[in-house]
PDB file of C-alpha atoms and ligand atoms in Angstrom:
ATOM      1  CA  UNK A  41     -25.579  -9.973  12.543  1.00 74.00           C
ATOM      2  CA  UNK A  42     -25.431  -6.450  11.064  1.00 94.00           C
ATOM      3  CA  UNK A  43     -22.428  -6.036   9.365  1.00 98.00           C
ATOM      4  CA  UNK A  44     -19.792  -2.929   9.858  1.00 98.00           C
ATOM      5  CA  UNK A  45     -18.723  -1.528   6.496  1.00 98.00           C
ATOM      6  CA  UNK A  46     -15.286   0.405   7.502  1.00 98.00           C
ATOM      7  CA  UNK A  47     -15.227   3.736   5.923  1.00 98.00           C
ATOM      8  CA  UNK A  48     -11.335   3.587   5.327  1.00 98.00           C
ATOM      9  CA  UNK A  49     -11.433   7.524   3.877  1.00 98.00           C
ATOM     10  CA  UNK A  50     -12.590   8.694   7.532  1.00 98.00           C
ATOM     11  CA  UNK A  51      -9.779   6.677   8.899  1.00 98.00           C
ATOM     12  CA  UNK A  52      -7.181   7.827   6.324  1.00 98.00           C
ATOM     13  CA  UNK A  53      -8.267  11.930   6.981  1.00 98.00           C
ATOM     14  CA  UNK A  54      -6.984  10.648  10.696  1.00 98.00           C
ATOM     15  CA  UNK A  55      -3.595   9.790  10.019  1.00 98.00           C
ATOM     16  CA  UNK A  56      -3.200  12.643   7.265  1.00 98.00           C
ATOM     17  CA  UNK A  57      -4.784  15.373   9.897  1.00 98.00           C
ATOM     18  CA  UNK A  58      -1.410  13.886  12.446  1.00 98.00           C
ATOM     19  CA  UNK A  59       0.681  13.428   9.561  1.00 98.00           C
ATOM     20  CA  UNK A  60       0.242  17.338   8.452  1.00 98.00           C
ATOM     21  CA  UNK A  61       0.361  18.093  12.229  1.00 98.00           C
ATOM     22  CA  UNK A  62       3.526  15.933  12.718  1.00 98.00           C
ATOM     23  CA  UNK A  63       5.099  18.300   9.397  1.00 98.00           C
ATOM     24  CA  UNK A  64       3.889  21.978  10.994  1.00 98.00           C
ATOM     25  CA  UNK A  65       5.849  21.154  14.098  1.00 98.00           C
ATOM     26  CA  UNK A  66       8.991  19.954  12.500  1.00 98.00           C
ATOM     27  CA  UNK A  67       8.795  22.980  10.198  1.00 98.00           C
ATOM     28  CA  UNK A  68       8.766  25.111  13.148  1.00 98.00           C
ATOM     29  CA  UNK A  69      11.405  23.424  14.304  1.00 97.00           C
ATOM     30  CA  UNK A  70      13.720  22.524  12.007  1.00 97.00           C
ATOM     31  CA  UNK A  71      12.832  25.095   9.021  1.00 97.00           C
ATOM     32  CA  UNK A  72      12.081  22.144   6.760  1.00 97.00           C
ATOM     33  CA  UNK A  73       9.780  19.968   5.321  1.00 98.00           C
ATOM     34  CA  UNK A  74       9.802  16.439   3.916  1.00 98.00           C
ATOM     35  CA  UNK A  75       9.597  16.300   0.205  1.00 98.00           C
ATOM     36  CA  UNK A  76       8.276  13.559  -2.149  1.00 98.00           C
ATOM     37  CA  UNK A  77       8.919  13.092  -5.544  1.00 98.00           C
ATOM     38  CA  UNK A  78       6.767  10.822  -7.775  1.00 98.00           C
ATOM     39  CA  UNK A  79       8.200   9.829 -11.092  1.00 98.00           C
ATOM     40  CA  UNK A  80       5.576   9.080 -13.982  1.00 98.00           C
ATOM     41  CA  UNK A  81       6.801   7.563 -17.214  1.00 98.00           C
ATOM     42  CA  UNK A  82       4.390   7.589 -20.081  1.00 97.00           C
ATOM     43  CA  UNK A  83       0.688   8.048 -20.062  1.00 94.00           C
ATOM     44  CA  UNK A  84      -1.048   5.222 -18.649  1.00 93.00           C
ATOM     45  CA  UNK A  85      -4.226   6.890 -17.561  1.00 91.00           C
ATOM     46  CA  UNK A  86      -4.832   4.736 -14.593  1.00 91.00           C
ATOM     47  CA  UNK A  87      -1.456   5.646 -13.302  1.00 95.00           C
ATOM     48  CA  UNK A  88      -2.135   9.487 -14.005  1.00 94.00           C
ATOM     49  CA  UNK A  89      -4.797   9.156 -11.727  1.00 93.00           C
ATOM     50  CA  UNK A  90      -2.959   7.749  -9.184  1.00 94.00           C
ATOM     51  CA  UNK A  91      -0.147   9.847  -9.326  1.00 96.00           C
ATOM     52  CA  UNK A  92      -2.116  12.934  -9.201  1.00 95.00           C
ATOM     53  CA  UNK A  93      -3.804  11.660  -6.093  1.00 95.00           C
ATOM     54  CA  UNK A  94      -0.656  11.388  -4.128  1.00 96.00           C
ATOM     55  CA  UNK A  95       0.984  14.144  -4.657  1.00 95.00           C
ATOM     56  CA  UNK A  96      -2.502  16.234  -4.136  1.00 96.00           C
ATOM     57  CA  UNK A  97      -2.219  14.383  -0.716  1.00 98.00           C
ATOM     58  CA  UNK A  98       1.176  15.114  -0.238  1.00 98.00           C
ATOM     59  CA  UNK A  99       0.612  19.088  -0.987  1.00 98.00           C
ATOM     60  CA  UNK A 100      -2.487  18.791   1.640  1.00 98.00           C
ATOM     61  CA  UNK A 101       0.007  17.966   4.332  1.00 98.00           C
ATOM     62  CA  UNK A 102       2.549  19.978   3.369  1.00 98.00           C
ATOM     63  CA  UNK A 103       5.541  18.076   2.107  1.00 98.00           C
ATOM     64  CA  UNK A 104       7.194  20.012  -1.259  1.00 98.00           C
ATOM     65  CA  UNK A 105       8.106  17.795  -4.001  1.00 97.00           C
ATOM     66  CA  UNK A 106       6.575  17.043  -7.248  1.00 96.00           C
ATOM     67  CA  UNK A 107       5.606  14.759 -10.276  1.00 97.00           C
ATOM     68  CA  UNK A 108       8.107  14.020 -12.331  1.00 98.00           C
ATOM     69  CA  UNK A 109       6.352  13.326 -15.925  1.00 97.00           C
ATOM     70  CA  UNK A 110       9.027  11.456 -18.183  1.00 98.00           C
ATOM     71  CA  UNK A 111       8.086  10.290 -21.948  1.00 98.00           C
ATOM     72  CA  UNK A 112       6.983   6.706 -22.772  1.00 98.00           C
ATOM     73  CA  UNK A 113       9.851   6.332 -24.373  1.00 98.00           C
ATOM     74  CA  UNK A 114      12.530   7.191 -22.034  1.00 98.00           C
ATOM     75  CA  UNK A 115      15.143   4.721 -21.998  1.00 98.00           C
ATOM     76  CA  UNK A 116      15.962   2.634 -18.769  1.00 98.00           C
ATOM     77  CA  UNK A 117      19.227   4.598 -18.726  1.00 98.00           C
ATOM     78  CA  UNK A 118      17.869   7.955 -18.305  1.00 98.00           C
ATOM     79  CA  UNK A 119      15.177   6.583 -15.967  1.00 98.00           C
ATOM     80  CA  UNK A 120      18.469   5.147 -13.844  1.00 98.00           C
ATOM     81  CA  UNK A 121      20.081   8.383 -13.777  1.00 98.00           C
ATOM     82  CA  UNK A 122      17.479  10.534 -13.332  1.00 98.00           C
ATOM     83  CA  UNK A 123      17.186   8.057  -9.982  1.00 99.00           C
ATOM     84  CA  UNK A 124      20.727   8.999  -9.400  1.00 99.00           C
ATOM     85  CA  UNK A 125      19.975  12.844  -9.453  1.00 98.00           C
ATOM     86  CA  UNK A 126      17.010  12.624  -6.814  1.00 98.00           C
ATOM     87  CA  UNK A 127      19.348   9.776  -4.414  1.00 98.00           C
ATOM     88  CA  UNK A 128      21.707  12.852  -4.325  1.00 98.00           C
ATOM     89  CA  UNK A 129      19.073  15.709  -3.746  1.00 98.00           C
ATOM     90  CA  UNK A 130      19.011  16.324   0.168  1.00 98.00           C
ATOM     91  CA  UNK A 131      15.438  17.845  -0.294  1.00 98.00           C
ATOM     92  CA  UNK A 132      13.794  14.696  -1.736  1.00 98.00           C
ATOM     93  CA  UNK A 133      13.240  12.582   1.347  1.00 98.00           C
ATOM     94  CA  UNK A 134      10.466   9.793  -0.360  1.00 98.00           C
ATOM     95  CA  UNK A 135      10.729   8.907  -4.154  1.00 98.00           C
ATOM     96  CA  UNK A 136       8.091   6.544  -5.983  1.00 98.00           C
ATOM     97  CA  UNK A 137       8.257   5.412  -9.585  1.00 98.00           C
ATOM     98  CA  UNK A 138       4.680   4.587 -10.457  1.00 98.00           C
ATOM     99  CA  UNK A 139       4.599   1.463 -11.922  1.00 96.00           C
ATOM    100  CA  UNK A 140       4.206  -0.525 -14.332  1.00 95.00           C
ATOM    101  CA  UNK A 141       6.664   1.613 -16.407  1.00 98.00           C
ATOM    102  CA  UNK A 142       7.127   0.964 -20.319  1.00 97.00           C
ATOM    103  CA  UNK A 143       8.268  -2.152 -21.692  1.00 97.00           C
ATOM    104  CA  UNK A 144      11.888  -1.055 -22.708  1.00 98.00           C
ATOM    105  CA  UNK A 145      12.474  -0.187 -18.749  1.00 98.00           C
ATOM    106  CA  UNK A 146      13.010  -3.355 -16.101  1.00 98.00           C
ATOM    107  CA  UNK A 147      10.857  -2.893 -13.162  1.00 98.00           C
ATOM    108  CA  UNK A 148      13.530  -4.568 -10.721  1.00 98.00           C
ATOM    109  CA  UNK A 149      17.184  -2.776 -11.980  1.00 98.00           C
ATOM    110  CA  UNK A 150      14.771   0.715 -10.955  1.00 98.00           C
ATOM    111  CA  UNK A 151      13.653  -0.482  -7.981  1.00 98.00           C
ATOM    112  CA  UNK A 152      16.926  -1.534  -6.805  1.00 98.00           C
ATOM    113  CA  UNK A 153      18.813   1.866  -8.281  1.00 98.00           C
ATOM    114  CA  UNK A 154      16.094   3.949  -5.486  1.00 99.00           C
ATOM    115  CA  UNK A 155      18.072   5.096  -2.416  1.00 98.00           C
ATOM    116  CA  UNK A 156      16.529   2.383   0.025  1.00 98.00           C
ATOM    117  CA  UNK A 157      16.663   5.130   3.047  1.00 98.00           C
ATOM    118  CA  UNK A 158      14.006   6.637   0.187  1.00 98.00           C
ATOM    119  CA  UNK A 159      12.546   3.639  -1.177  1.00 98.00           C
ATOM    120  CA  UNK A 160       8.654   5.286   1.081  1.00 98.00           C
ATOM    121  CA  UNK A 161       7.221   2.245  -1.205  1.00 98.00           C
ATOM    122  CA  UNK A 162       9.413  -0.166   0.309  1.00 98.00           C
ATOM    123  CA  UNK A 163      10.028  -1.981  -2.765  1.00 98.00           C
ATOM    124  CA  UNK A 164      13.577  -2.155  -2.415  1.00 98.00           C
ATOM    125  CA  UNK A 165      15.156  -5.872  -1.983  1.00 98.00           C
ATOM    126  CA  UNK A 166      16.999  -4.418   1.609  1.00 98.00           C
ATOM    127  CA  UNK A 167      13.158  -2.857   2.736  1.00 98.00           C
ATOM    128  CA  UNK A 168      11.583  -6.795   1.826  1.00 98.00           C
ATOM    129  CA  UNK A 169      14.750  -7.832   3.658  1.00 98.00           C
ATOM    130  CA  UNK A 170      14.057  -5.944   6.507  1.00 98.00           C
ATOM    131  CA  UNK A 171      10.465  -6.743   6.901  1.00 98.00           C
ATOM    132  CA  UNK A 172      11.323 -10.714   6.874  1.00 97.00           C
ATOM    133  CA  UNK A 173      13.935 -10.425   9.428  1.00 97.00           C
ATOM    134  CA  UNK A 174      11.448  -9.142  11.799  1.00 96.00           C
ATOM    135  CA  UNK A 175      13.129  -5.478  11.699  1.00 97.00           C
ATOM    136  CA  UNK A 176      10.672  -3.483   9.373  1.00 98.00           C
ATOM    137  CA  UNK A 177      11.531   0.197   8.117  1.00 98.00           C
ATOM    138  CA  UNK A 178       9.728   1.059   5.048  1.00 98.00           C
ATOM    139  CA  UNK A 179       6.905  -1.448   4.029  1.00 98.00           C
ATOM    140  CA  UNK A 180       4.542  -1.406   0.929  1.00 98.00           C
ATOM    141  CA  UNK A 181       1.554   1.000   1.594  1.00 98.00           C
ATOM    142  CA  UNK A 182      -0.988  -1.527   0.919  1.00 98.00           C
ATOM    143  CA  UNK A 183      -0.595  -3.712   3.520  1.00 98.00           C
ATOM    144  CA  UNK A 184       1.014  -1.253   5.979  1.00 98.00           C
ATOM    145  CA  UNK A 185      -2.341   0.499   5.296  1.00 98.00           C
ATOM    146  CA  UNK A 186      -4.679  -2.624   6.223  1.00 98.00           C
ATOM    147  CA  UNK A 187      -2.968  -3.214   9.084  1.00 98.00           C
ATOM    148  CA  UNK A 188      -3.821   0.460  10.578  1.00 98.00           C
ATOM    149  CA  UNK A 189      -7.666  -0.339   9.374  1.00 98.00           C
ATOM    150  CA  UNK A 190      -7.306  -3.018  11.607  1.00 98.00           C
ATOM    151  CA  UNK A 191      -6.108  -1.582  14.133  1.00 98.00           C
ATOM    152  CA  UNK A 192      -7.902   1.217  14.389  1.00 98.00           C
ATOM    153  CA  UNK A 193     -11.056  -0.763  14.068  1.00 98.00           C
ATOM    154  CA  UNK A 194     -10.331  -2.215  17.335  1.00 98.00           C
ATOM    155  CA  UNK A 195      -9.791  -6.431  15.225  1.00 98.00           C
ATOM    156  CA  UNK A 196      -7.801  -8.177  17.687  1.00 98.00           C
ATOM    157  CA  UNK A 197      -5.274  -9.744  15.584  1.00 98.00           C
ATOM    158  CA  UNK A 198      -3.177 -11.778  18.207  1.00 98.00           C
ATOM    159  CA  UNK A 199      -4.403 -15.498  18.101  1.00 98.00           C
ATOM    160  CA  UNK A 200      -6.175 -14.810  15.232  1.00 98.00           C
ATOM    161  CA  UNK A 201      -6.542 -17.171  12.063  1.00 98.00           C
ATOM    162  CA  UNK A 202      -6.111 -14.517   8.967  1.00 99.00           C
ATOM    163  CA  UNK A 203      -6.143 -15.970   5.430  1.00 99.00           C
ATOM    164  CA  UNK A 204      -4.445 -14.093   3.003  1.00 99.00           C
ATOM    165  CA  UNK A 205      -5.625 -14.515  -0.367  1.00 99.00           C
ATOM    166  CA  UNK A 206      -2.710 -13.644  -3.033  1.00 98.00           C
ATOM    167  CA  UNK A 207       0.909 -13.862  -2.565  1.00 98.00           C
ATOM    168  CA  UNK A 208       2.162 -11.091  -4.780  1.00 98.00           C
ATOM    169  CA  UNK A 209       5.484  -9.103  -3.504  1.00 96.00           C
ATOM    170  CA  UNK A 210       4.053  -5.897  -2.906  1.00 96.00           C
ATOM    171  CA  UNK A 211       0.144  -6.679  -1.401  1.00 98.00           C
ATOM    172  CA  UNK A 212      -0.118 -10.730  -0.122  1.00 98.00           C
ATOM    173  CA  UNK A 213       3.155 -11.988   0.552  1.00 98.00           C
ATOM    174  CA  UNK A 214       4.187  -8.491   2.746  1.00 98.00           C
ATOM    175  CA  UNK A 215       0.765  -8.307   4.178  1.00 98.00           C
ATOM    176  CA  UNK A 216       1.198 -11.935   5.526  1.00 98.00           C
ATOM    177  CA  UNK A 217       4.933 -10.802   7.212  1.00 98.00           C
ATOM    178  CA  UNK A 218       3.037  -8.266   8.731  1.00 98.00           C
ATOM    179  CA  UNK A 219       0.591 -10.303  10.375  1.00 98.00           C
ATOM    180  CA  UNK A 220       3.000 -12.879  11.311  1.00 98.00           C
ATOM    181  CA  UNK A 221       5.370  -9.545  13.457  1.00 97.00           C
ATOM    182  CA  UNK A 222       5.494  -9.215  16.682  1.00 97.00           C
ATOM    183  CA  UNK A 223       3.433  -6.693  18.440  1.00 97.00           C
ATOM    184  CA  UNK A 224      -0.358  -4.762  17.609  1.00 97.00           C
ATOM    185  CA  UNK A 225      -1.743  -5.729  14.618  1.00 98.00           C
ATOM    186  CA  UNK A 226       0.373  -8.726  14.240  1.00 98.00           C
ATOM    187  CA  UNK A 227       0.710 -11.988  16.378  1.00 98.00           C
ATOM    188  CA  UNK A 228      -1.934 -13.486  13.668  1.00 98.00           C
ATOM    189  CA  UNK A 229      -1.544 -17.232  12.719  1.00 98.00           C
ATOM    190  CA  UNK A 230      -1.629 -16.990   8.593  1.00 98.00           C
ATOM    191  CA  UNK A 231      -2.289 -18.879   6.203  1.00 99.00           C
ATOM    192  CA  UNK A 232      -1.510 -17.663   2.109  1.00 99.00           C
ATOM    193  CA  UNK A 233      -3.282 -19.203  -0.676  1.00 98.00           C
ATOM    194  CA  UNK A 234      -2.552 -18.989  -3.909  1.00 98.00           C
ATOM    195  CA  UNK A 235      -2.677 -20.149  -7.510  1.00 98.00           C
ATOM    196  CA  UNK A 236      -2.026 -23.450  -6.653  1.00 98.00           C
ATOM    197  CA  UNK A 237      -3.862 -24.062  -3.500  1.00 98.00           C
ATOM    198  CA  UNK A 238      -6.541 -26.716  -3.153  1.00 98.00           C
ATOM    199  CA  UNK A 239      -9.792 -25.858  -1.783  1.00 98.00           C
ATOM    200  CA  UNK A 240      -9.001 -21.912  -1.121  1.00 98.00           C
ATOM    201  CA  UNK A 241     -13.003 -21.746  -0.161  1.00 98.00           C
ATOM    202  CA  UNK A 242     -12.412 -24.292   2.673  1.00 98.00           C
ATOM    203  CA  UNK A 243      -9.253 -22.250   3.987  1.00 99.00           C
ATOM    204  CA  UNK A 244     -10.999 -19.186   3.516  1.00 99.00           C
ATOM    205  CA  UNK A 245     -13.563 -20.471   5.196  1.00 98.00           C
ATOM    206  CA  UNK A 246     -11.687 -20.686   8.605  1.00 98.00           C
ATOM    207  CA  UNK A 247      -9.935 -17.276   8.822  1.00 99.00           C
ATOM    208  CA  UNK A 248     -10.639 -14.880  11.275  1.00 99.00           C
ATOM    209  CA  UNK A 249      -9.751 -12.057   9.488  1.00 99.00           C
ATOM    210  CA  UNK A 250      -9.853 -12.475   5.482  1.00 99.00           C
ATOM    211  CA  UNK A 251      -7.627 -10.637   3.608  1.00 98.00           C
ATOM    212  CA  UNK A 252      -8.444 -10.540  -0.582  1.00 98.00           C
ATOM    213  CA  UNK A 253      -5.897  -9.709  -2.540  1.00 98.00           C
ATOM    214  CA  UNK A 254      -5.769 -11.975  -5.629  1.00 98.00           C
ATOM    215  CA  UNK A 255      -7.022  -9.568  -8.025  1.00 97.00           C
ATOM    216  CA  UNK A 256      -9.929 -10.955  -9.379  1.00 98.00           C
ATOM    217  CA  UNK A 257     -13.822  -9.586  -9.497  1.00 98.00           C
ATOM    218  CA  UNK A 258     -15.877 -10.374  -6.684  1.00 98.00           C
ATOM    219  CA  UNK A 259     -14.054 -14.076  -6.588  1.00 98.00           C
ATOM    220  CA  UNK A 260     -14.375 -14.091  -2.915  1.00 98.00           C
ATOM    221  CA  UNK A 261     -18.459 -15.536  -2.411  1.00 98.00           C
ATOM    222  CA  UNK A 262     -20.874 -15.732   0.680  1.00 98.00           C
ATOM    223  CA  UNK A 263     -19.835 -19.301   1.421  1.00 98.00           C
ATOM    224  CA  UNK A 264     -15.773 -18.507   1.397  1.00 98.00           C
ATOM    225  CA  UNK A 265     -16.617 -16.388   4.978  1.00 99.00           C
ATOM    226  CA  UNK A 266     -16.622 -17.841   8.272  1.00 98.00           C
ATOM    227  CA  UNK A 267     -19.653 -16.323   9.961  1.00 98.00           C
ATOM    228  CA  UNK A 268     -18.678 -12.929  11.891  1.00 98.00           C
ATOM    229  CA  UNK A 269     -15.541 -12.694  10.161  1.00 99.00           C
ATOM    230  CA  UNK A 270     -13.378  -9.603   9.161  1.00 99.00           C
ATOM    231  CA  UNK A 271     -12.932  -9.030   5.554  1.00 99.00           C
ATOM    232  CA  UNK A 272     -10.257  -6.823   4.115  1.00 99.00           C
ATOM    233  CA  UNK A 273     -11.009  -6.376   0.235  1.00 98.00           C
ATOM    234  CA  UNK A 274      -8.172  -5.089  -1.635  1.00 98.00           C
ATOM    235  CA  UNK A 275      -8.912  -5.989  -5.371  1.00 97.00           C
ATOM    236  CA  UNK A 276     -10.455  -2.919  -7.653  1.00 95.00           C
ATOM    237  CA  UNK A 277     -11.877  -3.949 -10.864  1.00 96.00           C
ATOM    238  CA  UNK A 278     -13.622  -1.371 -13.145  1.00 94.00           C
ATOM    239  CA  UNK A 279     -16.737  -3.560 -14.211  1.00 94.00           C
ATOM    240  CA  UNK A 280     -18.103  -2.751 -17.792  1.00 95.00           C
ATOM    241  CA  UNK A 281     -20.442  -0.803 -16.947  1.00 95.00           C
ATOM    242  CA  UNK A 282     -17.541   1.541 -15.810  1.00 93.00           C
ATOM    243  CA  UNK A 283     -18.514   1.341 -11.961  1.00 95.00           C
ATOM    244  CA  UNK A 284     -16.039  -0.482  -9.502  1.00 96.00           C
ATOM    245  CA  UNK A 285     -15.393  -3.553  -7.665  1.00 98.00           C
ATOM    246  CA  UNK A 286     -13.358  -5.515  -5.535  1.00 98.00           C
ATOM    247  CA  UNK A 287     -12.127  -8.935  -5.073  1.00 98.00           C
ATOM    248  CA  UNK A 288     -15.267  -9.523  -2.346  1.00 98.00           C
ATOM    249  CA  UNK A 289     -19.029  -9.911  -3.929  1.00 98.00           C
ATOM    250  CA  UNK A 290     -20.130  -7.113  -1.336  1.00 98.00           C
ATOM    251  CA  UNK A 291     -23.507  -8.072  -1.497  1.00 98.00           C
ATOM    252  CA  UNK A 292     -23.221 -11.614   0.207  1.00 98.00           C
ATOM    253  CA  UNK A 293     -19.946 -10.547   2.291  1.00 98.00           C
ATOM    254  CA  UNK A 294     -22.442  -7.971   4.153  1.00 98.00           C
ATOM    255  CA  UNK A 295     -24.931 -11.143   4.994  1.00 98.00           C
ATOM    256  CA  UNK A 296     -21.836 -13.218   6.437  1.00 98.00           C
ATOM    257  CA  UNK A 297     -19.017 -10.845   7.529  1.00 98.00           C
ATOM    258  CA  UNK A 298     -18.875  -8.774  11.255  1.00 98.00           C
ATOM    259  CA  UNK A 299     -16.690  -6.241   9.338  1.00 98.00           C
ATOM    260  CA  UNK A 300     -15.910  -5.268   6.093  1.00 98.00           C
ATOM    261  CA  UNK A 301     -13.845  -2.800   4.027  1.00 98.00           C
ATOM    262  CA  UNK A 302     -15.297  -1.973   0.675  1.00 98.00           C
ATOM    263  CA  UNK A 303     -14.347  -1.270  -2.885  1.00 98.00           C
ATOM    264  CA  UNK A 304     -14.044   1.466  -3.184  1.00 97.00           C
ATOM    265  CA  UNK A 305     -13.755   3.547  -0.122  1.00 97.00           C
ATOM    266  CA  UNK A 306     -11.477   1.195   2.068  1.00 98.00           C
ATOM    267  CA  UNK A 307      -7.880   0.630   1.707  1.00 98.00           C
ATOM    268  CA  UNK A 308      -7.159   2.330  -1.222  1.00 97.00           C
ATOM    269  CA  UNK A 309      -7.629   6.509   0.436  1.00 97.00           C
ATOM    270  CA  UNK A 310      -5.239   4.126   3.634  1.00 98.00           C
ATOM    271  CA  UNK A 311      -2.823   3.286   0.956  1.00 98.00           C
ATOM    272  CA  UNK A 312      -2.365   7.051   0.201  1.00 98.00           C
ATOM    273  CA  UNK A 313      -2.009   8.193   3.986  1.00 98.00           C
ATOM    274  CA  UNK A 314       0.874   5.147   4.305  1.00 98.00           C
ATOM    275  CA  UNK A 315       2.493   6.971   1.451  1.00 98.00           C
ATOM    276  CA  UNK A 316       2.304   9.688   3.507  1.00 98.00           C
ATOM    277  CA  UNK A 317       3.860   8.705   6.413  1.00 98.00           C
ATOM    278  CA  UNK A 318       6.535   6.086   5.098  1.00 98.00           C
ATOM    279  CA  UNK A 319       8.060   9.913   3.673  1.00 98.00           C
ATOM    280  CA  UNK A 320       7.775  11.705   7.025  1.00 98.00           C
ATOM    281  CA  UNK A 321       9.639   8.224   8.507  1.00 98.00           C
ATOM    282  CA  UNK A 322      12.037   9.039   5.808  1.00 98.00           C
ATOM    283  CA  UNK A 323      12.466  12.790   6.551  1.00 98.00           C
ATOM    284  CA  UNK A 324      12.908  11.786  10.028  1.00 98.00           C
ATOM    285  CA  UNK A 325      15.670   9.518   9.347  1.00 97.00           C
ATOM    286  CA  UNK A 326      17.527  12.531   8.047  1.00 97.00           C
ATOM    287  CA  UNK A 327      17.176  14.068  11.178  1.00 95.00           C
ATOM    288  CA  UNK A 328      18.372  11.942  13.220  1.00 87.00           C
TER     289      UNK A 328
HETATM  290  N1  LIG B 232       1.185   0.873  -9.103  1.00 66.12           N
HETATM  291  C1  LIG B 232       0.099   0.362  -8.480  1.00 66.12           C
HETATM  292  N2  LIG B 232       0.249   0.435  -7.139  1.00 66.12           N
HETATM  293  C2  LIG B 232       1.461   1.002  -6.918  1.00 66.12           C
HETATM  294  C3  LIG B 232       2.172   1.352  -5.735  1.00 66.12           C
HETATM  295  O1  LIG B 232       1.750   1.150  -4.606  1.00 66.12           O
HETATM  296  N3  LIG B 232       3.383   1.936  -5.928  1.00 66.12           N
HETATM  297  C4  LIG B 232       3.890   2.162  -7.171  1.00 66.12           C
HETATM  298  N4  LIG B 232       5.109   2.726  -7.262  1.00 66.12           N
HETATM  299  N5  LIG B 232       3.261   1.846  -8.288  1.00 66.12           N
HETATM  300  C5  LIG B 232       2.045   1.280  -8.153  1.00 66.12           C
END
């Protein structure tokens, strides 16, 4: 069976094209735009990357906003209250500390200080809430992103046996609430392995839809995927010889798998767009 390799950046130019459509027509109408800030502390060069990509995709679709570049060694104090100073700005609708941040600085008191009608990363303790009580507003861009791959791939997800390889907060744990929701692109049966888990190959083995997020190279193997399954690769590793990978060994996944979304090329341009529309969600909410 040939196998599909999803070309996530053709489905994330969708949703930003209706995204930047959705922001022309509330401009029009309301004389205002949604704006996302993106708060950078220090110079991790990975991070610069991905900061710089999200705000050029926030420019392309017209929200204002803009990075906020802070010194590595900006104390957790000033990080708080420069938090404080965008919570109270009525133009910043979305705000995203990149993480991780420095060492002095405690991921969770800044996650928690975030507005969480702002919190478009849905990071925030009362966003996590939300999602596990079966009432989502704003949920991490990672998995919110996979789940529009697979629905606009046309995978039937009700009934379905998905795996879900990783339970982190942000990618495996959230991406298996989302599967478990009511409604399209949920309605899955899931099962999360971990750390601990015996025999993930065997339980791998029976998903329907495979989702790899454990964060290590090419881990996933031929044998871990049922026949004509759908694999969702979310690791990226930079290999040695400075070109990229996933947490999927592409080249046997291809002879196995009905569908596949790469490294690179796949979730991470969907991540982006989710980024993208959590903020309009969060402009709207203003609105309303
Ligand atoms: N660092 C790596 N991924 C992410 C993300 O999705 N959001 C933030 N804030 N930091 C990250």
């Amino acid at each position: 069976m040939a196998c599909r390799i999803i070309d996530g950046k053709a489905l994330a130019q969708q949703v930003r094209k209706d995204v930047a459509a959705e922001v022309a027509r509330l401009k029009s109408e309301h004389g205002r735009v949604p704006g996302l800030v993106v708060v950078l502390v220090g110079d991790d060069p990975a991070s610069g990357v991905y900061v710089r990509n999200k705000r050029k995709a926030s420019d392309e679709v017209g929200f204002s906003g803009e990075v906020l570049r802070l010194p590595a060694e900006t104390s957790q104090a000033e990080l708080l209250q420069t938090l404080d100073r965008l919570n109270a700005d009525p133009s910043v609708n979305g705000i995203l500390v990149q993480l991780p941040l420095p060492r002095q600085i405690d991921d969770r008191a800044v996650i928690e200080r975030i507005d969480p009608l702002k919190d478009v990363d849905g990071f925030h303790p009362e966003n996590a809430g939300l999602l596990t009580i079966g009432t989502p507003r704003f949920v991490p861009c990672t998995p919110l992103g996979i789940r529009e791959i697979l629905i606009r791939s046309g995978v039937e997800t009700k009934g379905a046996r998905a795996v879900v390889l990783g339970r982190s907060q942000i990618v495996g744990k959230s991406m298996a609430l989302l599967l478990l929701q009511k409604g399209p692109g949920g309605d899955a049966t899931v099962t999360v392995c971990h750390t601990a888990t015996r025999d993930t190959a065997a339980i791998a083995r029976e998903a329907d839809i495979l989702i790899a997020a454990m964060g290590r190279p090419e881990a996933v193997r031929g044998d871990w995927i049922k026949p004509g399954a759908v694999v969702i690769d979310v690791g990226i590793h930079r290999r040695v010889d400075g070109t990229l990978c996933g947490d999927v060994h592409q080249p046997e996944a291809v002879e196995v798998a009905s569908m596949l979304s790469p490294v690179p090329g796949g979730v991470g341009p969907m991540t982006i767009a989710m980024l993208l529309r959590n903020t309009l969600d969060a402009f709207k909410i203003t609105l309303a």
